[in-house]
Amino acid sequence: MYPFKTAISIAFLLVSFAQYGQHTDEINSNRPGETMSAFAVGKSVFQVESGIYGIHENHSLLNYDANGYGVDLTFRYGALLEKLEFIADLQYQEQTVIDHSYQYNRSALKQTVLGAKYLFYDPFKGYKKEINVYSWKANRAFNWHQLIPAVSLFAGANLTFSDNPYYFSREADISPKIMLITQNHFGDGRWVLVSNIIADYIMTDYPSYGYVLTLTRGFNQKWSGFIENQGYKSDFYSDAIVRGGAAYLVNRSLQIDVSISNSLKTTPSILYGGIGISWRYDANYKEVIMEGDKGDSKKAIRRAKKTKKG
């Protein structure tokens, strides 16, 4: 019975941790997909996510080819509140374009977004999964609570500099960007479904609206894989993209990843693949209690420690 009691104690402890903070024992990166997760990195936690990719474009109507590379760089910092995260998202891209017999280069910061994300609803807050010590079947039954998503909102601004070849205007511009984010955890967290509903370049001549759906599967403590569908539409440019890849956890604060993406349209068709890395610094993090009732969490920790000492 000793191992069984230990498992029960640890389970209660893990449930308590899930309720009380955004910070996790292992790094939680948005890479290699394009969705933004609902949860923040945690107060005082700094995280950087970066990658490099190669890209090929071919336009079936305009008859041009473009080859090049790009660099993604995202800074995430939890500050002021446990549920609040500040974000700087940058993307630089450089390409060589062959348009009939004419060749030219284009390069710029394709994306510069500054903003903040706030978690409005956490389905784990105040929720404790009841463990039936008498029924293995009851504990393995589908947990309908998993269907309730965490909900966050991102609000920020696009900063576009003048003479940007990837922007519809040659003038420098600042435009709002907002995003509704939901996140579900299924199968004790092995499956994660994240959705982003996006309104971009608001109040410009060509506002863009889109979505991203990402399904991630954790295979073991080190490896995970994902599939993703992204779509966006505006009068300037519309497309649908499918994406897939995998990530490897080097240690609790370091992850590497690889991915490949392909557009469904041929105007232009886009194929790109890349590798990336995510790293966090959490030495200054202190566990934050997000609920009023602290007693249950402290009791769970004491129970687990007492059981571990045996």
Short mmCIF file of C-alpha atoms in Angstrom, two decimals:
data_model
loop_
_atom_site.label_atom_id
_atom_site.label_comp_id
_atom_site.label_asym_id
_atom_site.label_seq_id
_atom_site.Cartn_x
_atom_site.Cartn_y
_atom_site.Cartn_z
CA MET A 1 0.00 0.00 0.00
CA TYR A 2 2.97 2.32 0.51
CA PRO A 3 3.57 3.03 -3.21
CA PHE A 4 -0.16 3.59 -3.72
CA LYS A 5 -0.33 6.13 -0.88
CA THR A 6 2.74 7.88 -2.26
CA ALA A 7 1.11 8.15 -5.70
CA ILE A 8 -2.06 9.59 -4.18
CA SER A 9 -0.07 12.19 -2.21
CA ILE A 10 1.93 13.24 -5.25
CA ALA A 11 -1.24 13.51 -7.33
CA PHE A 12 -2.81 15.89 -4.81
CA LEU A 13 0.40 17.89 -4.76
CA LEU A 14 0.50 18.22 -8.54
CA VAL A 15 -3.14 19.33 -8.65
CA SER A 16 -2.35 22.00 -6.09
CA PHE A 17 0.57 23.28 -8.15
CA ALA A 18 -1.59 23.42 -11.28
CA GLN A 19 -3.99 25.77 -9.52
CA TYR A 20 -1.50 28.17 -8.00
CA GLY A 21 0.69 29.62 -10.72
CA GLN A 22 1.53 30.10 -14.37
CA HIS A 23 5.09 28.90 -13.94
CA THR A 24 5.72 25.22 -14.72
CA ASP A 25 8.57 22.93 -13.72
CA GLU A 26 9.57 22.63 -17.39
CA ILE A 27 9.73 25.36 -20.02
CA ASN A 28 6.47 26.01 -21.87
CA SER A 29 7.36 27.40 -25.29
CA ASN A 30 5.11 28.61 -28.10
CA ARG A 31 7.57 27.11 -30.57
CA PRO A 32 7.67 25.47 -33.02
CA GLY A 33 4.04 26.30 -33.86
CA GLU A 34 2.61 29.74 -34.52
CA THR A 35 -0.06 29.80 -31.81
CA MET A 36 0.33 31.78 -28.62
CA SER A 37 -0.43 29.76 -25.48
CA ALA A 38 -3.03 30.98 -22.99
CA PHE A 39 -0.74 30.80 -19.95
CA ALA A 40 1.95 33.30 -19.00
CA VAL A 41 5.53 32.33 -18.21
CA GLY A 42 5.18 33.44 -14.57
CA LYS A 43 5.99 36.60 -12.67
CA SER A 44 9.69 37.64 -12.95
CA VAL A 45 10.37 34.88 -15.52
CA PHE A 46 12.19 35.85 -18.72
CA GLN A 47 11.96 33.65 -21.80
CA VAL A 48 13.42 33.92 -25.30
CA GLU A 49 12.28 31.84 -28.28
CA SER A 50 14.14 32.01 -31.57
CA GLY A 51 14.59 30.12 -34.81
CA ILE A 52 15.93 30.31 -38.34
CA TYR A 53 14.10 29.07 -41.44
CA GLY A 54 14.58 28.68 -45.17
CA ILE A 55 11.75 29.70 -47.47
CA HIS A 56 10.77 29.11 -51.12
CA GLU A 57 7.92 30.86 -52.94
CA ASN A 58 6.49 30.33 -56.40
CA HIS A 59 3.59 32.32 -57.84
CA SER A 60 1.65 30.39 -60.49
CA LEU A 61 -0.01 33.52 -61.98
CA LEU A 62 2.69 36.18 -61.69
CA ASN A 63 5.33 33.58 -62.54
CA TYR A 64 8.03 34.54 -60.06
CA ASP A 65 10.25 32.57 -57.68
CA ALA A 66 11.66 33.74 -54.38
CA ASN A 67 14.19 31.99 -52.17
CA GLY A 68 15.61 33.13 -48.88
CA TYR A 69 15.73 32.78 -45.14
CA GLY A 70 14.26 34.32 -42.04
CA VAL A 71 14.84 34.68 -38.32
CA ASP A 72 12.13 34.63 -35.64
CA LEU A 73 12.79 36.16 -32.23
CA THR A 74 10.29 36.40 -29.37
CA PHE A 75 10.89 37.86 -25.91
CA ARG A 76 8.43 36.99 -23.13
CA TYR A 77 8.50 38.48 -19.64
CA GLY A 78 6.12 37.98 -16.73
CA ALA A 79 5.69 41.13 -14.66
CA LEU A 80 3.35 42.88 -12.23
CA LEU A 81 0.84 40.02 -12.08
CA GLU A 82 1.17 36.25 -12.27
CA LYS A 83 -1.34 36.14 -15.14
CA LEU A 84 0.27 38.97 -17.13
CA GLU A 85 2.97 38.59 -19.77
CA PHE A 86 4.68 41.21 -21.92
CA ILE A 87 5.74 40.14 -25.41
CA ALA A 88 8.00 41.41 -28.18
CA ASP A 89 7.68 39.38 -31.39
CA LEU A 90 10.11 40.07 -34.24
CA GLN A 91 10.63 38.45 -37.64
CA TYR A 92 13.33 39.34 -40.15
CA GLN A 93 13.21 37.93 -43.70
CA GLU A 94 15.55 38.23 -46.68
CA GLN A 95 14.82 36.87 -50.17
CA THR A 96 16.14 36.84 -53.72
CA VAL A 97 13.27 37.25 -56.19
CA ILE A 98 13.46 36.15 -59.83
CA ASP A 99 10.62 37.79 -61.75
CA HIS A 100 10.87 36.60 -65.37
CA SER A 101 14.38 37.77 -66.34
CA TYR A 102 14.60 40.41 -63.60
CA GLN A 103 16.26 39.62 -60.27
CA TYR A 104 16.23 41.68 -57.09
CA ASN A 105 16.58 41.31 -53.32
CA ARG A 106 14.13 42.23 -50.61
CA SER A 107 14.79 42.26 -46.86
CA ALA A 108 13.19 43.84 -43.82
CA LEU A 109 11.67 43.29 -40.43
CA LYS A 110 8.59 41.52 -41.74
CA GLN A 111 6.94 41.63 -38.33
CA THR A 112 7.44 43.77 -35.25
CA VAL A 113 4.74 43.31 -32.62
CA LEU A 114 4.77 44.64 -29.06
CA GLY A 115 2.01 43.78 -26.64
CA ALA A 116 0.76 42.02 -23.53
CA LYS A 117 -1.27 38.91 -22.74
CA TYR A 118 -3.54 38.40 -19.76
CA LEU A 119 -5.18 35.17 -18.57
CA PHE A 120 -8.84 35.91 -17.85
CA TYR A 121 -10.01 32.40 -17.03
CA ASP A 122 -8.14 29.37 -15.72
CA PRO A 123 -10.26 26.18 -15.54
CA PHE A 124 -7.80 24.67 -13.06
CA LYS A 125 -8.27 27.46 -10.52
CA GLY A 126 -10.42 26.19 -7.67
CA TYR A 127 -10.73 22.78 -9.31
CA LYS A 128 -9.48 19.53 -7.81
CA LYS A 129 -9.83 16.25 -9.61
CA GLU A 130 -11.29 13.77 -7.17
CA ILE A 131 -9.31 10.54 -6.91
CA ASN A 132 -11.30 7.41 -6.17
CA VAL A 133 -9.00 5.12 -4.17
CA TYR A 134 -11.45 2.23 -4.61
CA SER A 135 -12.04 2.34 -8.37
CA TRP A 136 -9.38 2.23 -11.08
CA LYS A 137 -12.13 2.49 -13.72
CA ALA A 138 -13.55 5.68 -12.20
CA ASN A 139 -10.13 7.31 -12.26
CA ARG A 140 -9.66 6.35 -15.93
CA ALA A 141 -13.05 7.70 -17.05
CA PHE A 142 -13.19 10.72 -19.35
CA ASN A 143 -12.90 13.98 -17.43
CA TRP A 144 -15.50 16.35 -18.86
CA HIS A 145 -13.79 19.27 -17.13
CA GLN A 146 -11.10 19.03 -19.84
CA LEU A 147 -13.56 20.55 -22.33
CA ILE A 148 -13.44 23.89 -20.48
CA PRO A 149 -10.60 25.96 -21.96
CA ALA A 150 -8.29 28.49 -20.40
CA VAL A 151 -9.02 31.90 -21.97
CA SER A 152 -6.59 34.76 -22.54
CA LEU A 153 -6.53 37.99 -24.50
CA PHE A 154 -3.54 39.51 -26.27
CA ALA A 155 -3.50 43.19 -27.22
CA GLY A 156 -0.63 44.93 -28.93
CA ALA A 157 0.59 46.96 -31.87
CA ASN A 158 2.28 46.28 -35.20
CA LEU A 159 5.21 48.60 -35.84
CA THR A 160 5.93 48.82 -39.56
CA PHE A 161 8.87 50.84 -40.80
CA SER A 162 8.98 52.78 -44.06
CA ASP A 163 9.87 51.10 -47.37
CA ASN A 164 9.01 47.64 -46.06
CA PRO A 165 8.65 45.35 -49.12
CA TYR A 166 6.43 42.93 -47.15
CA TYR A 167 3.87 45.60 -46.23
CA PHE A 168 1.11 46.99 -48.42
CA SER A 169 2.19 50.58 -47.78
CA ARG A 170 5.62 52.15 -48.12
CA GLU A 171 4.86 54.49 -45.23
CA ALA A 172 5.75 53.78 -41.62
CA ASP A 173 2.72 52.69 -39.67
CA ILE A 174 1.43 51.60 -36.25
CA SER A 175 -1.70 49.46 -36.13
CA PRO A 176 -3.49 47.49 -33.38
CA LYS A 177 -3.48 43.70 -33.10
CA ILE A 178 -5.77 41.69 -30.81
CA MET A 179 -6.05 37.95 -30.26
CA LEU A 180 -8.44 35.67 -28.40
CA ILE A 181 -6.62 32.60 -27.06
CA THR A 182 -8.06 29.33 -25.76
CA GLN A 183 -6.22 26.26 -24.48
CA ASN A 184 -7.41 22.78 -23.52
CA HIS A 185 -5.50 19.91 -21.91
CA PHE A 186 -6.66 16.37 -22.61
CA GLY A 187 -5.52 12.99 -21.34
CA ASP A 188 -3.74 14.28 -18.21
CA GLY A 189 -1.98 16.93 -20.27
CA ARG A 190 -0.53 14.67 -22.97
CA TRP A 191 -2.71 16.34 -25.60
CA VAL A 192 -2.91 20.14 -25.76
CA LEU A 193 -5.21 22.05 -28.11
CA VAL A 194 -4.55 25.78 -28.56
CA SER A 195 -6.59 28.13 -30.71
CA ASN A 196 -5.94 31.77 -31.65
CA ILE A 197 -8.54 34.04 -33.24
CA ILE A 198 -6.70 37.05 -34.64
CA ALA A 199 -7.58 40.55 -35.83
CA ASP A 200 -4.47 42.17 -37.29
CA TYR A 201 -3.56 45.51 -38.87
CA ILE A 202 -6.78 46.96 -37.50
CA MET A 203 -7.71 50.46 -38.71
CA THR A 204 -5.52 50.20 -41.81
CA ASP A 205 -6.65 49.94 -45.43
CA TYR A 206 -6.15 46.17 -45.35
CA PRO A 207 -7.12 44.66 -41.98
CA SER A 208 -6.41 40.95 -41.68
CA TYR A 209 -8.46 38.33 -39.85
CA GLY A 210 -7.33 34.79 -39.17
CA TYR A 211 -7.02 31.78 -36.92
CA VAL A 212 -4.43 29.21 -35.85
CA LEU A 213 -5.24 25.76 -34.42
CA THR A 214 -2.44 23.69 -32.89
CA LEU A 215 -2.68 20.16 -31.53
CA THR A 216 0.35 18.99 -29.53
CA ARG A 217 1.08 15.48 -28.26
CA GLY A 218 3.62 14.70 -25.57
CA PHE A 219 5.20 11.33 -26.33
CA ASN A 220 7.39 11.13 -23.21
CA GLN A 221 9.24 13.47 -20.85
CA LYS A 222 11.57 14.65 -23.63
CA TRP A 223 9.73 14.50 -26.97
CA SER A 224 6.57 16.13 -28.28
CA GLY A 225 5.06 16.63 -31.73
CA PHE A 226 2.45 18.93 -33.22
CA ILE A 227 0.24 19.55 -36.22
CA GLU A 228 -1.19 22.95 -37.06
CA ASN A 229 -3.57 24.72 -39.41
CA GLN A 230 -3.37 28.47 -39.99
CA GLY A 231 -5.57 30.68 -42.10
CA TYR A 232 -5.78 34.42 -42.65
CA LYS A 233 -7.72 36.65 -45.01
CA SER A 234 -7.52 40.25 -46.11
CA ASP A 235 -7.98 42.23 -49.31
CA PHE A 236 -4.18 42.42 -49.57
CA TYR A 237 -3.26 38.76 -49.00
CA SER A 238 -4.99 35.53 -47.95
CA ASP A 239 -3.68 32.03 -47.43
CA ALA A 240 -4.03 28.72 -45.58
CA ILE A 241 -1.00 26.90 -44.18
CA VAL A 242 -0.47 23.44 -42.72
CA ARG A 243 2.45 22.89 -40.37
CA GLY A 244 4.05 20.07 -38.40
CA GLY A 245 7.10 19.39 -36.32
CA ALA A 246 8.63 18.17 -33.09
CA ALA A 247 10.36 19.51 -29.99
CA TYR A 248 12.97 18.02 -27.67
CA LEU A 249 13.40 19.06 -24.04
CA VAL A 250 17.14 19.32 -23.33
CA ASN A 251 16.59 20.30 -19.69
CA ARG A 252 13.88 21.98 -17.63
CA SER A 253 14.67 25.42 -19.13
CA LEU A 254 15.93 24.60 -22.63
CA GLN A 255 14.09 23.23 -25.68
CA ILE A 256 15.07 22.70 -29.33
CA ASP A 257 12.64 22.19 -32.19
CA VAL A 258 12.20 21.52 -35.90
CA SER A 259 9.23 22.22 -38.18
CA ILE A 260 8.06 22.35 -41.79
CA SER A 261 5.22 24.37 -43.33
CA ASN A 262 3.39 24.43 -46.66
CA SER A 263 0.69 26.71 -48.03
CA LEU A 264 -2.44 25.35 -49.70
CA LYS A 265 -2.60 28.13 -52.29
CA THR A 266 -0.40 28.55 -55.35
CA THR A 267 -0.62 32.34 -55.50
CA PRO A 268 2.00 32.04 -54.19
CA SER A 269 2.85 28.57 -52.96
CA ILE A 270 5.09 28.75 -49.90
CA LEU A 271 7.31 26.03 -48.48
CA TYR A 272 9.56 26.63 -45.52
CA GLY A 273 11.23 24.69 -42.75
CA GLY A 274 13.39 25.60 -39.82
CA ILE A 275 14.96 24.85 -36.49
CA GLY A 276 14.69 26.76 -33.24
CA ILE A 277 15.53 27.03 -29.58
CA SER A 278 13.69 28.25 -26.47
CA TRP A 279 15.33 29.21 -23.18
CA ARG A 280 14.06 30.70 -19.95
CA TYR A 281 15.55 32.33 -16.88
CA ASP A 282 13.48 31.75 -13.74
CA ALA A 283 15.97 32.08 -10.88
CA ASN A 284 13.98 35.00 -9.42
CA TYR A 285 10.64 33.23 -9.57
CA LYS A 286 8.70 32.77 -6.34
CA GLU A 287 5.62 30.57 -6.13
CA VAL A 288 2.52 32.79 -6.21
CA ILE A 289 -0.72 31.67 -4.57
CA MET A 290 -3.57 32.67 -6.88
CA GLU A 291 -6.40 31.57 -4.60
CA GLY A 292 -7.68 32.66 -1.23
CA ASP A 293 -7.56 29.21 0.38
CA LYS A 294 -3.91 28.41 0.98
CA GLY A 295 -4.52 25.71 3.54
CA ASP A 296 -5.21 22.82 1.17
CA SER A 297 -2.02 23.47 -0.79
CA LYS A 298 0.17 23.59 2.32
CA LYS A 299 -1.42 20.43 3.69
CA ALA A 300 -0.85 18.63 0.39
CA ILE A 301 2.82 19.62 0.40
CA ARG A 302 3.25 18.47 4.00
CA ARG A 303 1.52 15.16 3.24
CA ALA A 304 3.76 14.50 0.27
CA LYS A 305 6.93 15.36 2.18
CA LYS A 306 5.88 13.20 5.14
CA THR A 307 5.06 10.25 2.85
CA LYS A 308 8.34 10.64 0.97
CA LYS A 309 10.35 10.47 4.19
CA GLY A 310 8.42 7.30 5.05
#
